[in-house]
PDB file of C-alpha atoms in Angstrom:
ATOM      1  CA  THR A   1      20.539   0.966 -13.594  1.00 76.00           C
ATOM      2  CA  ASP A   2      23.876   2.690 -13.183  1.00 78.00           C
ATOM      3  CA  GLY A   3      24.130   6.462 -12.953  1.00 81.00           C
ATOM      4  CA  SER A   4      21.844   9.226 -11.763  1.00 86.00           C
ATOM      5  CA  PRO A   5      18.182   9.171 -12.789  1.00 88.00           C
ATOM      6  CA  PRO A   6      17.178  11.372 -15.740  1.00 88.00           C
ATOM      7  CA  ASP A   7      15.759  14.857 -15.129  1.00 86.00           C
ATOM      8  CA  VAL A   8      12.165  14.076 -16.043  1.00 82.00           C
ATOM      9  CA  MET A   9      10.862  17.648 -15.903  1.00 80.00           C
ATOM     10  CA  ALA A  10      13.628  18.825 -18.256  1.00 85.00           C
ATOM     11  CA  LEU A  11      12.760  16.002 -20.654  1.00 85.00           C
ATOM     12  CA  PHE A  12       9.056  16.886 -20.553  1.00 78.00           C
ATOM     13  CA  GLU A  13       9.819  20.557 -21.216  1.00 81.00           C
ATOM     14  CA  ALA A  14      12.096  19.708 -24.127  1.00 82.00           C
ATOM     15  CA  ARG A  15       9.492  17.442 -25.703  1.00 77.00           C
ATOM     16  CA  LEU A  16       6.713  20.001 -25.281  1.00 75.00           C
ATOM     17  CA  ALA A  17       8.961  22.572 -26.944  1.00 78.00           C
ATOM     18  CA  GLY A  18       9.635  20.213 -29.847  1.00 78.00           C
ATOM     19  CA  GLN A  19      13.308  19.905 -28.968  1.00 82.00           C
ATOM     20  CA  PRO A  20      15.307  16.658 -29.256  1.00 82.00           C
ATOM     21  CA  THR A  21      15.786  14.643 -26.079  1.00 82.00           C
ATOM     22  CA  PRO A  22      18.788  12.453 -25.224  1.00 85.00           C
ATOM     23  CA  ALA A  23      18.533   8.713 -25.648  1.00 86.00           C
ATOM     24  CA  PRO A  24      17.138   7.131 -22.456  1.00 90.00           C
ATOM     25  CA  PRO A  25      19.315   4.771 -20.399  1.00 91.00           C
ATOM     26  CA  TYR A  26      16.940   1.999 -21.410  1.00 92.00           C
ATOM     27  CA  THR A  27      14.015   1.972 -23.825  1.00 95.00           C
ATOM     28  CA  LEU A  28      10.489   0.643 -24.124  1.00 97.00           C
ATOM     29  CA  SER A  29      11.897  -1.914 -26.576  1.00 98.00           C
ATOM     30  CA  ASP A  30      14.309  -3.097 -23.882  1.00 97.00           C
ATOM     31  CA  MET A  31      11.361  -3.642 -21.536  1.00 97.00           C
ATOM     32  CA  ALA A  32       9.396  -5.412 -24.280  1.00 98.00           C
ATOM     33  CA  ALA A  33      12.378  -7.734 -24.767  1.00 98.00           C
ATOM     34  CA  ASP A  34      12.342  -8.408 -21.019  1.00 97.00           C
ATOM     35  CA  GLY A  35       8.771  -9.627 -21.370  1.00 97.00           C
ATOM     36  CA  ILE A  36       9.728 -11.914 -24.232  1.00 98.00           C
ATOM     37  CA  ASP A  37      12.686 -13.243 -22.220  1.00 98.00           C
ATOM     38  CA  LEU A  38      10.288 -14.029 -19.371  1.00 97.00           C
ATOM     39  CA  LEU A  39       8.116 -16.080 -21.734  1.00 97.00           C
ATOM     40  CA  SER A  40      11.220 -17.994 -22.805  1.00 97.00           C
ATOM     41  CA  ALA A  41      12.275 -18.588 -19.212  1.00 98.00           C
ATOM     42  CA  LEU A  42       8.810 -19.974 -18.484  1.00 97.00           C
ATOM     43  CA  GLY A  43       8.934 -22.225 -21.534  1.00 97.00           C
ATOM     44  CA  LEU A  44       6.082 -20.432 -23.303  1.00 97.00           C
ATOM     45  CA  ASP A  45       6.283 -20.043 -27.062  1.00 97.00           C
ATOM     46  CA  ARG A  46       3.433 -17.537 -27.326  1.00 97.00           C
ATOM     47  CA  ALA A  47       1.138 -15.656 -24.971  1.00 97.00           C
ATOM     48  CA  HIS A  48      -1.782 -13.264 -24.775  1.00 98.00           C
ATOM     49  CA  VAL A  49      -0.262  -9.992 -23.535  1.00 98.00           C
ATOM     50  CA  VAL A  50      -2.041  -7.205 -21.664  1.00 98.00           C
ATOM     51  CA  GLY A  51      -0.520  -3.914 -20.554  1.00 98.00           C
ATOM     52  CA  MET A  52      -1.799  -0.671 -19.070  1.00 98.00           C
ATOM     53  CA  SER A  53      -0.370   2.846 -19.443  1.00 98.00           C
ATOM     54  CA  MET A  54       3.383   2.372 -20.029  1.00 98.00           C
ATOM     55  CA  GLY A  55       2.611  -1.351 -20.069  1.00 98.00           C
ATOM     56  CA  GLY A  56       0.327  -0.727 -23.040  1.00 98.00           C
ATOM     57  CA  MET A  57       3.255   0.779 -24.912  1.00 98.00           C
ATOM     58  CA  ILE A  58       5.382  -2.216 -23.952  1.00 98.00           C
ATOM     59  CA  VAL A  59       2.887  -4.833 -25.166  1.00 98.00           C
ATOM     60  CA  GLN A  60       2.481  -2.895 -28.409  1.00 98.00           C
ATOM     61  CA  LEU A  61       6.224  -3.275 -28.949  1.00 98.00           C
ATOM     62  CA  MET A  62       6.119  -6.936 -27.945  1.00 98.00           C
ATOM     63  CA  ALA A  63       3.608  -7.455 -30.755  1.00 98.00           C
ATOM     64  CA  ILE A  64       5.520  -5.234 -33.210  1.00 98.00           C
ATOM     65  CA  GLU A  65       9.034  -6.537 -32.570  1.00 98.00           C
ATOM     66  CA  HIS A  66       8.256 -10.149 -31.582  1.00 98.00           C
ATOM     67  CA  PRO A  67       5.098 -11.033 -33.561  1.00 97.00           C
ATOM     68  CA  ASP A  68       5.742 -14.779 -33.416  1.00 97.00           C
ATOM     69  CA  ARG A  69       5.517 -14.705 -29.604  1.00 98.00           C
ATOM     70  CA  VAL A  70       2.219 -12.831 -29.173  1.00 98.00           C
ATOM     71  CA  ARG A  71      -1.201 -14.463 -29.579  1.00 98.00           C
ATOM     72  CA  SER A  72      -3.300 -11.391 -28.822  1.00 98.00           C
ATOM     73  CA  MET A  73      -2.587  -7.911 -27.529  1.00 98.00           C
ATOM     74  CA  THR A  74      -4.613  -5.692 -25.194  1.00 98.00           C
ATOM     75  CA  SER A  75      -3.498  -2.080 -24.720  1.00 98.00           C
ATOM     76  CA  ILE A  76      -5.182  -0.253 -21.831  1.00 98.00           C
ATOM     77  CA  MET A  77      -5.141   3.530 -21.159  1.00 98.00           C
ATOM     78  CA  SER A  78      -2.156   3.922 -23.477  1.00 98.00           C
ATOM     79  CA  THR A  79      -1.177   5.656 -26.704  1.00 98.00           C
ATOM     80  CA  THR A  80       0.837   5.326 -29.914  1.00 98.00           C
ATOM     81  CA  GLY A  81       3.845   7.517 -29.134  1.00 95.00           C
ATOM     82  CA  ASN A  82       2.502  10.290 -31.375  1.00 95.00           C
ATOM     83  CA  PRO A  83       2.836  13.430 -29.218  1.00 90.00           C
ATOM     84  CA  ALA A  84      -0.247  14.926 -30.843  1.00 94.00           C
ATOM     85  CA  VAL A  85      -2.592  12.374 -29.200  1.00 97.00           C
ATOM     86  CA  GLY A  86      -3.232  11.314 -25.615  1.00 97.00           C
ATOM     87  CA  THR A  87      -1.939  14.655 -24.313  1.00 93.00           C
ATOM     88  CA  SER A  88      -1.959  14.984 -20.517  1.00 94.00           C
ATOM     89  CA  SER A  89      -3.640  17.767 -18.620  1.00 95.00           C
ATOM     90  CA  PRO A  90      -1.137  20.060 -16.849  1.00 92.00           C
ATOM     91  CA  GLU A  91      -2.453  19.014 -13.423  1.00 95.00           C
ATOM     92  CA  ALA A  92      -2.113  15.301 -14.171  1.00 95.00           C
ATOM     93  CA  LEU A  93       1.342  15.701 -15.683  1.00 88.00           C
ATOM     94  CA  GLY A  94       2.530  17.779 -12.750  1.00 88.00           C
ATOM     95  CA  ALA A  95       1.209  15.251 -10.241  1.00 91.00           C
ATOM     96  CA  LEU A  96       2.931  12.371 -12.024  1.00 87.00           C
ATOM     97  CA  ALA A  97       6.256  14.183 -12.230  1.00 82.00           C
ATOM     98  CA  THR A  98       6.288  15.240  -8.559  1.00 87.00           C
ATOM     99  CA  PRO A  99       8.776  13.086  -6.602  1.00 87.00           C
ATOM    100  CA  PRO A 100       7.088  11.124  -3.794  1.00 92.00           C
ATOM    101  CA  PRO A 101       8.117  11.394  -0.122  1.00 95.00           C
ATOM    102  CA  THR A 102      10.410   8.652   1.142  1.00 94.00           C
ATOM    103  CA  GLU A 103       8.630   7.899   4.444  1.00 97.00           C
ATOM    104  CA  ARG A 104       5.802   5.367   4.347  1.00 97.00           C
ATOM    105  CA  ASP A 105       2.845   7.415   5.619  1.00 97.00           C
ATOM    106  CA  PRO A 106       3.639  10.569   3.586  1.00 97.00           C
ATOM    107  CA  TYR A 107       4.214   8.366   0.554  1.00 97.00           C
ATOM    108  CA  ILE A 108       0.793   6.787   0.968  1.00 97.00           C
ATOM    109  CA  GLU A 109      -0.901  10.195   1.200  1.00 97.00           C
ATOM    110  CA  HIS A 110       1.036  11.347  -1.858  1.00 97.00           C
ATOM    111  CA  GLN A 111      -0.267   8.348  -3.808  1.00 97.00           C
ATOM    112  CA  VAL A 112      -3.822   8.918  -2.602  1.00 97.00           C
ATOM    113  CA  ASN A 113      -3.647  12.477  -3.915  1.00 97.00           C
ATOM    114  CA  LEU A 114      -1.989  11.439  -7.195  1.00 97.00           C
ATOM    115  CA  TRP A 115      -4.710   8.906  -7.934  1.00 97.00           C
ATOM    116  CA  ARG A 116      -7.397  11.414  -6.955  1.00 97.00           C
ATOM    117  CA  ILE A 117      -6.098  13.611  -9.772  1.00 98.00           C
ATOM    118  CA  ILE A 118      -5.725  10.961 -12.472  1.00 98.00           C
ATOM    119  CA  SER A 119      -8.610   8.604 -11.617  1.00 97.00           C
ATOM    120  CA  GLY A 120     -12.153   8.808 -12.889  1.00 96.00           C
ATOM    121  CA  PRO A 121     -15.535   9.108 -11.146  1.00 97.00           C
ATOM    122  CA  LEU A 122     -15.147   5.698  -9.455  1.00 97.00           C
ATOM    123  CA  TYR A 123     -12.093   6.813  -7.465  1.00 97.00           C
ATOM    124  CA  ASP A 124     -11.977   5.151  -4.034  1.00 97.00           C
ATOM    125  CA  PRO A 125      -9.422   6.712  -1.635  1.00 97.00           C
ATOM    126  CA  SER A 126      -9.542   3.776   0.798  1.00 97.00           C
ATOM    127  CA  TYR A 127      -8.707   1.344  -1.999  1.00 97.00           C
ATOM    128  CA  ARG A 128      -5.843   3.546  -3.184  1.00 97.00           C
ATOM    129  CA  ARG A 129      -4.523   3.932   0.362  1.00 97.00           C
ATOM    130  CA  GLU A 130      -4.441   0.149   0.773  1.00 97.00           C
ATOM    131  CA  ARG A 131      -2.728  -0.338  -2.603  1.00 97.00           C
ATOM    132  CA  ALA A 132      -0.162   2.354  -1.842  1.00 97.00           C
ATOM    133  CA  GLY A 133       0.784   0.648   1.409  1.00 98.00           C
ATOM    134  CA  LEU A 134       1.219  -2.686  -0.336  1.00 98.00           C
ATOM    135  CA  THR A 135       3.311  -1.045  -3.055  1.00 95.00           C
ATOM    136  CA  TYR A 136       5.577   0.703  -0.549  1.00 97.00           C
ATOM    137  CA  ASP A 137       6.112  -2.466   1.471  1.00 97.00           C
ATOM    138  CA  ARG A 138       6.832  -4.579  -1.609  1.00 96.00           C
ATOM    139  CA  MET A 139       9.481  -2.262  -3.060  1.00 93.00           C
ATOM    140  CA  PHE A 140      10.012   1.483  -2.687  1.00 93.00           C
ATOM    141  CA  TRP A 141      12.424   2.650  -5.383  1.00 90.00           C
ATOM    142  CA  PRO A 142      11.174   5.972  -6.823  1.00 86.00           C
ATOM    143  CA  THR A 143      14.215   6.550  -9.028  1.00 87.00           C
ATOM    144  CA  GLY A 144      12.986   3.674 -11.201  1.00 89.00           C
ATOM    145  CA  ALA A 145      10.038   5.795 -12.305  1.00 88.00           C
ATOM    146  CA  ALA A 146      12.393   8.469 -13.656  1.00 89.00           C
ATOM    147  CA  PHE A 147      14.133   5.918 -15.889  1.00 93.00           C
ATOM    148  CA  GLN A 148      10.760   4.601 -17.062  1.00 92.00           C
ATOM    149  CA  LEU A 149       9.394   8.070 -17.831  1.00 91.00           C
ATOM    150  CA  ALA A 150      12.577   8.828 -19.772  1.00 92.00           C
ATOM    151  CA  ALA A 151      11.904   5.720 -21.866  1.00 94.00           C
ATOM    152  CA  ILE A 152       8.361   6.937 -22.594  1.00 93.00           C
ATOM    153  CA  ILE A 153       9.483  10.453 -23.516  1.00 90.00           C
ATOM    154  CA  GLY A 154      12.246   9.113 -25.746  1.00 89.00           C
ATOM    155  CA  ALA A 155      10.028   6.636 -27.604  1.00 92.00           C
ATOM    156  CA  HIS A 156       9.224   7.003 -31.283  1.00 93.00           C
ATOM    157  CA  ASP A 157       5.778   7.150 -32.871  1.00 96.00           C
ATOM    158  CA  ARG A 158       4.565   3.550 -33.316  1.00 98.00           C
ATOM    159  CA  THR A 159       1.563   4.368 -35.548  1.00 98.00           C
ATOM    160  CA  GLU A 160       3.022   3.023 -38.787  1.00 98.00           C
ATOM    161  CA  GLN A 161       4.309  -0.164 -37.134  1.00 98.00           C
ATOM    162  CA  LEU A 162       0.965  -0.740 -35.426  1.00 98.00           C
ATOM    163  CA  GLY A 163      -0.612  -0.652 -38.864  1.00 98.00           C
ATOM    164  CA  GLN A 164       1.423  -3.737 -39.834  1.00 98.00           C
ATOM    165  CA  LEU A 165       0.119  -5.922 -36.992  1.00 98.00           C
ATOM    166  CA  ASP A 166      -1.831  -9.032 -37.857  1.00 97.00           C
ATOM    167  CA  LEU A 167      -3.336 -10.323 -34.610  1.00 97.00           C
ATOM    168  CA  PRO A 168      -6.473  -9.885 -32.507  1.00 98.00           C
ATOM    169  CA  ALA A 169      -6.114  -6.585 -30.664  1.00 98.00           C
ATOM    170  CA  LEU A 170      -8.175  -4.816 -28.021  1.00 98.00           C
ATOM    171  CA  VAL A 171      -7.834  -1.221 -26.847  1.00 98.00           C
ATOM    172  CA  ILE A 172      -9.483  -0.143 -23.568  1.00 98.00           C
ATOM    173  CA  HIS A 173      -9.625   3.486 -22.492  1.00 98.00           C
ATOM    174  CA  GLY A 174     -11.433   5.752 -20.077  1.00 98.00           C
ATOM    175  CA  ARG A 175     -13.305   8.794 -21.269  1.00 98.00           C
ATOM    176  CA  ALA A 176     -12.311  10.592 -18.046  1.00 98.00           C
ATOM    177  CA  ASP A 177      -8.559   9.884 -18.333  1.00 98.00           C
ATOM    178  CA  PRO A 178      -6.575  13.131 -17.778  1.00 98.00           C
ATOM    179  CA  LEU A 179      -3.093  11.572 -17.960  1.00 97.00           C
ATOM    180  CA  VAL A 180      -3.387   9.766 -21.302  1.00 98.00           C
ATOM    181  CA  THR A 181      -6.492  11.309 -22.787  1.00 98.00           C
ATOM    182  CA  LEU A 182      -8.953   9.342 -24.897  1.00 98.00           C
ATOM    183  CA  SER A 183      -7.434  10.408 -28.209  1.00 98.00           C
ATOM    184  CA  GLY A 184      -4.445   8.190 -27.369  1.00 98.00           C
ATOM    185  CA  GLY A 185      -6.621   5.100 -27.181  1.00 98.00           C
ATOM    186  CA  GLU A 186      -8.634   6.113 -30.236  1.00 98.00           C
ATOM    187  CA  ALA A 187      -5.430   6.571 -32.251  1.00 98.00           C
ATOM    188  CA  THR A 188      -4.114   3.200 -31.099  1.00 98.00           C
ATOM    189  CA  ALA A 189      -7.280   1.384 -32.142  1.00 98.00           C
ATOM    190  CA  ALA A 190      -7.417   3.255 -35.454  1.00 98.00           C
ATOM    191  CA  ALA A 191      -3.813   2.307 -36.245  1.00 98.00           C
ATOM    192  CA  ILE A 192      -4.196  -1.458 -35.682  1.00 98.00           C
ATOM    193  CA  PRO A 193      -6.150  -3.321 -38.389  1.00 97.00           C
ATOM    194  CA  HIS A 194      -9.460  -4.660 -37.046  1.00 96.00           C
ATOM    195  CA  ALA A 195      -8.694  -3.664 -33.445  1.00 98.00           C
ATOM    196  CA  LYS A 196     -11.649  -3.293 -31.097  1.00 98.00           C
ATOM    197  CA  LEU A 197     -11.948  -0.125 -29.004  1.00 98.00           C
ATOM    198  CA  VAL A 198     -13.848  -0.228 -25.703  1.00 98.00           C
ATOM    199  CA  VAL A 199     -14.414   3.095 -23.927  1.00 98.00           C
ATOM    200  CA  TYR A 200     -15.666   3.346 -20.339  1.00 98.00           C
ATOM    201  CA  ASN A 201     -17.267   6.627 -19.325  1.00 98.00           C
ATOM    202  CA  ASP A 202     -16.490   6.124 -15.611  1.00 96.00           C
ATOM    203  CA  MET A 203     -12.822   5.208 -16.095  1.00 98.00           C
ATOM    204  CA  GLY A 204      -9.907   7.603 -15.715  1.00 98.00           C
ATOM    205  CA  HIS A 205      -6.258   6.588 -15.669  1.00 98.00           C
ATOM    206  CA  ASP A 206      -7.118   3.723 -13.361  1.00 97.00           C
ATOM    207  CA  LEU A 207      -8.733   0.298 -13.183  1.00 97.00           C
ATOM    208  CA  PRO A 208     -11.562   0.794 -10.661  1.00 96.00           C
ATOM    209  CA  PRO A 209     -12.717  -2.436  -8.961  1.00 96.00           C
ATOM    210  CA  PRO A 210     -16.398  -1.983  -9.965  1.00 97.00           C
ATOM    211  CA  LEU A 211     -15.310  -2.487 -13.595  1.00 98.00           C
ATOM    212  CA  PHE A 212     -13.054  -5.522 -12.990  1.00 97.00           C
ATOM    213  CA  GLN A 213     -15.548  -8.041 -14.354  1.00 98.00           C
ATOM    214  CA  ASP A 214     -16.112  -5.928 -17.464  1.00 98.00           C
ATOM    215  CA  TYR A 215     -12.372  -5.770 -18.138  1.00 98.00           C
ATOM    216  CA  VAL A 216     -12.052  -9.532 -17.697  1.00 97.00           C
ATOM    217  CA  SER A 217     -14.898 -10.112 -20.134  1.00 98.00           C
ATOM    218  CA  ASP A 218     -13.309  -7.777 -22.705  1.00 98.00           C
ATOM    219  CA  VAL A 219      -9.928  -9.507 -22.520  1.00 97.00           C
ATOM    220  CA  ILE A 220     -11.397 -13.009 -22.651  1.00 97.00           C
ATOM    221  CA  THR A 221     -13.270 -12.011 -25.813  1.00 97.00           C
ATOM    222  CA  VAL A 222     -10.097 -10.967 -27.634  1.00 97.00           C
ATOM    223  CA  MET A 223      -8.264 -14.066 -26.390  1.00 96.00           C
ATOM    224  CA  ARG A 224     -11.010 -16.263 -27.810  1.00 96.00           C
ATOM    225  CA  ARG A 225     -10.673 -14.505 -31.149  1.00 94.00           C
ATOM    226  CA  ALA A 226      -7.015 -15.531 -31.182  1.00 92.00           C
ATOM    227  CA  ASP A 227      -7.811 -19.120 -30.226  1.00 83.00           C
TER     228      ASP A 227
END
């Protein structure tokens, strides 16, 4: 994306103060359209879509704005865009907004600490350290996160549009999530007609490996409803 990254902290402060924020360089709807374009490039007319955190917001918009392309939708640890729900704790928000170091080893330790703050009781530092190393080696481009956070902050409330959906929908959330608190998931499930809400007590803003099989089972269930 051309230009300097947005000032995320200034955007957060403006939103918390109820002040208007400038339009983001690109939006959640733009990213949802990217997902639809990928389906087209792969020759797929429709798909079951699953997204977590910002990805949950994106798959919600895929279902809202491209309903003919989505078979089922699963939104994980996400929210509706209503600023009154899913509110982050100050510690979690501060950790997310802190720019990471640029060197590999300090970056890894930064990520280990970030996930310690936002994860739930099943947090595993060795797992997070391994994932952080893989992430850094695959592509380190921290300015991208600023553009993405600007898209989240600048998004509108999707509650009314979610109420118009007509597809099998699943919402998964962790009771221990400090970054997008449980009320965000509860509001999402309440907004979508006949959506199923699954809450895990030992889940924070993470997908801990001990729960992988449970997540897979949940998603397969909603996919089968669509089929």
